[in-house]
Each structure stands twice: as C-alpha cells, then as structure tokens.
Amino acid sequence: MRSKTLKFGKGFRVAFDVRKAQAAEMVIAPGGSEGGPDNRHRGADQWLFVVSGSGVAIVEGRRVPLKAGTLLVIEKCERHEVRNTGRELLQTLNFYYPPALDADGEPKGPGRG
C-alpha cells in the first residue's frame, strides 16, 4: 500500500507509480496551458479528473469543457492540450496506464511520446 497527501501546487508532479499505473497532479495557472497540438502519449491512456477550476481540453481538435468533477479519458495517441480558461488555478488529478512520464514530466517507457 502507498499513500500520499497531494498539495496541488502549480505545475506537474508525479505522485507515484506502480507496476501498471501512475498518478500525477497537474495545476495550471489562469491563462496557462499544458501540452499542445503535437502532445500525445503513444503508449498510455490518460485519465484526467478536474478537482477545481475551469478550462478546456482540446483532444484531436475537439473542445471539451472542464470544470470541477469532470472526468476525461484521453486515449493513447490522441493529440491533446489542456488550457485554464478560468480565474483560479485549474487543479487536476491524472492517471496514466501504463506509466507515461518521469518525475520531471518527460515521456518514459511504453508511454513515450
């Protein structure tokens, strides 16, 4: 068993990973974004849960509104970007299957871009 209290400070942080999955917190400041038109995880699905704030995810050109309680699954190979369109921090909890990123947010292993 593993446990951790998340702080949801600005930026991207891997909480921890186990054999086949990874948890990370991603916090985007108002007006900011993560990813971009070429951002994708070739070998991993990303489950994004919005803890607080609001924004939009652009997945394969489709806009998906984000608000607290939204759960979005970005399947492997789908190009995506997450933008904060609100006035407060956009706080998200993300799960990658299999683990896709190292502690610095760089691609690793099967999820490598």
PDB file of C-alpha atoms in Angstrom:
ATOM      1  CA  MET A   1       0.000   0.000   0.000  1.00  0.00           C
ATOM      2  CA  ARG A   2       1.107   3.555  -0.713  1.00  0.00           C
ATOM      3  CA  SER A   3      -0.421   6.832   0.383  1.00  0.00           C
ATOM      4  CA  LYS A   4       0.362  10.491  -0.212  1.00  0.00           C
ATOM      5  CA  THR A   5      -1.279  13.822   0.510  1.00  0.00           C
ATOM      6  CA  LEU A   6      -1.395  15.915  -2.659  1.00  0.00           C
ATOM      7  CA  LYS A   7      -0.632  19.645  -2.424  1.00  0.00           C
ATOM      8  CA  PHE A   8      -1.770  20.797  -5.873  1.00  0.00           C
ATOM      9  CA  GLY A   9       0.923  23.461  -6.261  1.00  0.00           C
ATOM     10  CA  LYS A  10       1.451  24.962  -9.720  1.00  0.00           C
ATOM     11  CA  GLY A  11       2.962  22.673 -12.315  1.00  0.00           C
ATOM     12  CA  PHE A  12       3.146  18.932 -12.908  1.00  0.00           C
ATOM     13  CA  ARG A  13       4.215  16.374 -10.313  1.00  0.00           C
ATOM     14  CA  VAL A  14       4.148  12.605 -10.362  1.00  0.00           C
ATOM     15  CA  ALA A  15       2.664  11.415  -7.072  1.00  0.00           C
ATOM     16  CA  PHE A  16       3.822   7.821  -7.562  1.00  0.00           C
ATOM     17  CA  ASP A  17       3.553   4.883  -9.881  1.00  0.00           C
ATOM     18  CA  VAL A  18       3.125   1.182  -9.507  1.00  0.00           C
ATOM     19  CA  ARG A  19       3.696  -1.610 -11.997  1.00  0.00           C
ATOM     20  CA  LYS A  20       0.952  -0.695 -14.448  1.00  0.00           C
ATOM     21  CA  ALA A  21      -0.355   2.763 -13.496  1.00  0.00           C
ATOM     22  CA  GLN A  22       0.796   6.225 -12.477  1.00  0.00           C
ATOM     23  CA  ALA A  23      -0.838   9.109 -10.597  1.00  0.00           C
ATOM     24  CA  ALA A  24       0.148  12.745 -11.070  1.00  0.00           C
ATOM     25  CA  GLU A  25      -1.148  16.167 -10.145  1.00  0.00           C
ATOM     26  CA  MET A  26      -1.252  18.915 -12.752  1.00  0.00           C
ATOM     27  CA  VAL A  27      -2.056  22.519 -11.829  1.00  0.00           C
ATOM     28  CA  ILE A  28      -2.350  25.195 -14.489  1.00  0.00           C
ATOM     29  CA  ALA A  29      -2.417  28.931 -13.709  1.00  0.00           C
ATOM     30  CA  PRO A  30      -5.127  31.169 -15.210  1.00  0.00           C
ATOM     31  CA  GLY A  31      -4.386  31.743 -18.891  1.00  0.00           C
ATOM     32  CA  GLY A  32      -1.865  28.896 -18.953  1.00  0.00           C
ATOM     33  CA  SER A  33      -1.830  25.566 -20.745  1.00  0.00           C
ATOM     34  CA  GLU A  34      -0.147  22.161 -20.788  1.00  0.00           C
ATOM     35  CA  GLY A  35       0.518  20.104 -23.892  1.00  0.00           C
ATOM     36  CA  GLY A  36      -0.050  21.418 -27.377  1.00  0.00           C
ATOM     37  CA  PRO A  37      -1.010  20.388 -30.879  1.00  0.00           C
ATOM     38  CA  ASP A  38       1.670  17.672 -31.006  1.00  0.00           C
ATOM     39  CA  ASN A  39       1.366  16.451 -27.401  1.00  0.00           C
ATOM     40  CA  ARG A  40       0.350  12.806 -27.120  1.00  0.00           C
ATOM     41  CA  HIS A  41       1.185   9.652 -25.213  1.00  0.00           C
ATOM     42  CA  ARG A  42       1.822   6.916 -27.762  1.00  0.00           C
ATOM     43  CA  GLY A  43       1.611   4.038 -25.305  1.00  0.00           C
ATOM     44  CA  ALA A  44      -0.569   5.293 -22.441  1.00  0.00           C
ATOM     45  CA  ASP A  45      -4.121   6.378 -21.768  1.00  0.00           C
ATOM     46  CA  GLN A  46      -4.560   9.478 -19.580  1.00  0.00           C
ATOM     47  CA  TRP A  47      -7.493   9.781 -17.201  1.00  0.00           C
ATOM     48  CA  LEU A  48      -7.871  13.439 -16.167  1.00  0.00           C
ATOM     49  CA  PHE A  49     -10.118  14.393 -13.229  1.00  0.00           C
ATOM     50  CA  VAL A  50     -10.775  18.074 -12.503  1.00  0.00           C
ATOM     51  CA  VAL A  51     -10.525  18.756  -8.772  1.00  0.00           C
ATOM     52  CA  SER A  52     -11.189  22.512  -9.048  1.00  0.00           C
ATOM     53  CA  GLY A  53     -11.133  25.361 -11.526  1.00  0.00           C
ATOM     54  CA  SER A  54     -12.294  25.522 -15.117  1.00  0.00           C
ATOM     55  CA  GLY A  55     -10.818  25.217 -18.546  1.00  0.00           C
ATOM     56  CA  VAL A  56     -10.956  23.393 -21.824  1.00  0.00           C
ATOM     57  CA  ALA A  57      -9.249  20.314 -23.205  1.00  0.00           C
ATOM     58  CA  ILE A  58      -8.636  20.139 -26.923  1.00  0.00           C
ATOM     59  CA  VAL A  59      -8.426  16.488 -27.936  1.00  0.00           C
ATOM     60  CA  GLU A  60      -7.904  15.664 -31.598  1.00  0.00           C
ATOM     61  CA  GLY A  61      -9.342  19.101 -32.448  1.00  0.00           C
ATOM     62  CA  ARG A  62     -12.491  18.681 -30.320  1.00  0.00           C
ATOM     63  CA  ARG A  63     -13.048  21.095 -27.419  1.00  0.00           C
ATOM     64  CA  VAL A  64     -14.186  19.590 -24.132  1.00  0.00           C
ATOM     65  CA  PRO A  65     -15.222  21.998 -21.335  1.00  0.00           C
ATOM     66  CA  LEU A  66     -13.616  21.261 -17.968  1.00  0.00           C
ATOM     67  CA  LYS A  67     -14.981  22.077 -14.504  1.00  0.00           C
ATOM     68  CA  ALA A  68     -14.791  20.532 -11.042  1.00  0.00           C
ATOM     69  CA  GLY A  69     -15.977  16.932 -11.220  1.00  0.00           C
ATOM     70  CA  THR A  70     -15.240  16.422 -14.929  1.00  0.00           C
ATOM     71  CA  LEU A  71     -13.579  13.108 -15.816  1.00  0.00           C
ATOM     72  CA  LEU A  72     -11.929  12.938 -19.227  1.00  0.00           C
ATOM     73  CA  VAL A  73     -10.174   9.961 -20.783  1.00  0.00           C
ATOM     74  CA  ILE A  74      -7.555  10.836 -23.380  1.00  0.00           C
ATOM     75  CA  GLU A  75      -6.717   7.618 -25.180  1.00  0.00           C
ATOM     76  CA  LYS A  76      -3.194   6.732 -26.237  1.00  0.00           C
ATOM     77  CA  CYS A  77      -2.002   8.544 -29.353  1.00  0.00           C
ATOM     78  CA  GLU A  78      -4.693  11.258 -29.136  1.00  0.00           C
ATOM     79  CA  ARG A  79      -3.181  14.729 -29.531  1.00  0.00           C
ATOM     80  CA  HIS A  80      -4.238  16.998 -26.692  1.00  0.00           C
ATOM     81  CA  GLU A  81      -3.828  20.273 -24.849  1.00  0.00           C
ATOM     82  CA  VAL A  82      -5.352  21.410 -21.540  1.00  0.00           C
ATOM     83  CA  ARG A  83      -5.999  25.141 -21.025  1.00  0.00           C
ATOM     84  CA  ASN A  84      -7.073  27.089 -17.964  1.00  0.00           C
ATOM     85  CA  THR A  85      -9.797  29.491 -19.101  1.00  0.00           C
ATOM     86  CA  GLY A  86     -10.879  30.495 -15.598  1.00  0.00           C
ATOM     87  CA  ARG A  87      -9.705  32.962 -12.967  1.00  0.00           C
ATOM     88  CA  GLU A  88      -8.465  30.367 -10.476  1.00  0.00           C
ATOM     89  CA  LEU A  89      -5.958  27.527 -10.640  1.00  0.00           C
ATOM     90  CA  LEU A  90      -7.084  24.535 -12.692  1.00  0.00           C
ATOM     91  CA  GLN A  91      -6.257  21.573 -10.444  1.00  0.00           C
ATOM     92  CA  THR A  92      -6.335  18.098 -11.975  1.00  0.00           C
ATOM     93  CA  LEU A  93      -5.517  14.592 -10.858  1.00  0.00           C
ATOM     94  CA  ASN A  94      -4.245  12.393 -13.691  1.00  0.00           C
ATOM     95  CA  PHE A  95      -3.808   8.657 -14.016  1.00  0.00           C
ATOM     96  CA  TYR A  96      -1.710   7.127 -16.777  1.00  0.00           C
ATOM     97  CA  TYR A  97      -1.994   3.499 -17.829  1.00  0.00           C
ATOM     98  CA  PRO A  98       0.747   2.381 -18.199  1.00  0.00           C
ATOM     99  CA  PRO A  99       3.045   4.968 -16.518  1.00  0.00           C
ATOM    100  CA  ALA A 100       3.941   7.590 -19.115  1.00  0.00           C
ATOM    101  CA  LEU A 101       6.072  10.305 -17.504  1.00  0.00           C
ATOM    102  CA  ASP A 102       9.129  10.654 -15.285  1.00  0.00           C
ATOM    103  CA  ALA A 103       9.290  12.922 -12.217  1.00  0.00           C
ATOM    104  CA  ASP A 104      10.033  15.940 -14.447  1.00  0.00           C
ATOM    105  CA  GLY A 105       7.052  15.285 -16.717  1.00  0.00           C
ATOM    106  CA  GLU A 106       9.178  13.908 -19.542  1.00  0.00           C
ATOM    107  CA  PRO A 107       7.959  10.844 -21.502  1.00  0.00           C
ATOM    108  CA  LYS A 108       9.232   7.440 -20.353  1.00  0.00           C
ATOM    109  CA  GLY A 109       8.702   3.752 -21.009  1.00  0.00           C
ATOM    110  CA  PRO A 110       5.758   2.472 -23.032  1.00  0.00           C
ATOM    111  CA  GLY A 111       4.028   5.856 -22.826  1.00  0.00           C
ATOM    112  CA  ARG A 112       6.953   7.595 -24.522  1.00  0.00           C
ATOM    113  CA  GLY A 113       5.805  10.278 -26.982  1.00  0.00           C
TER     114      GLY A 113
END
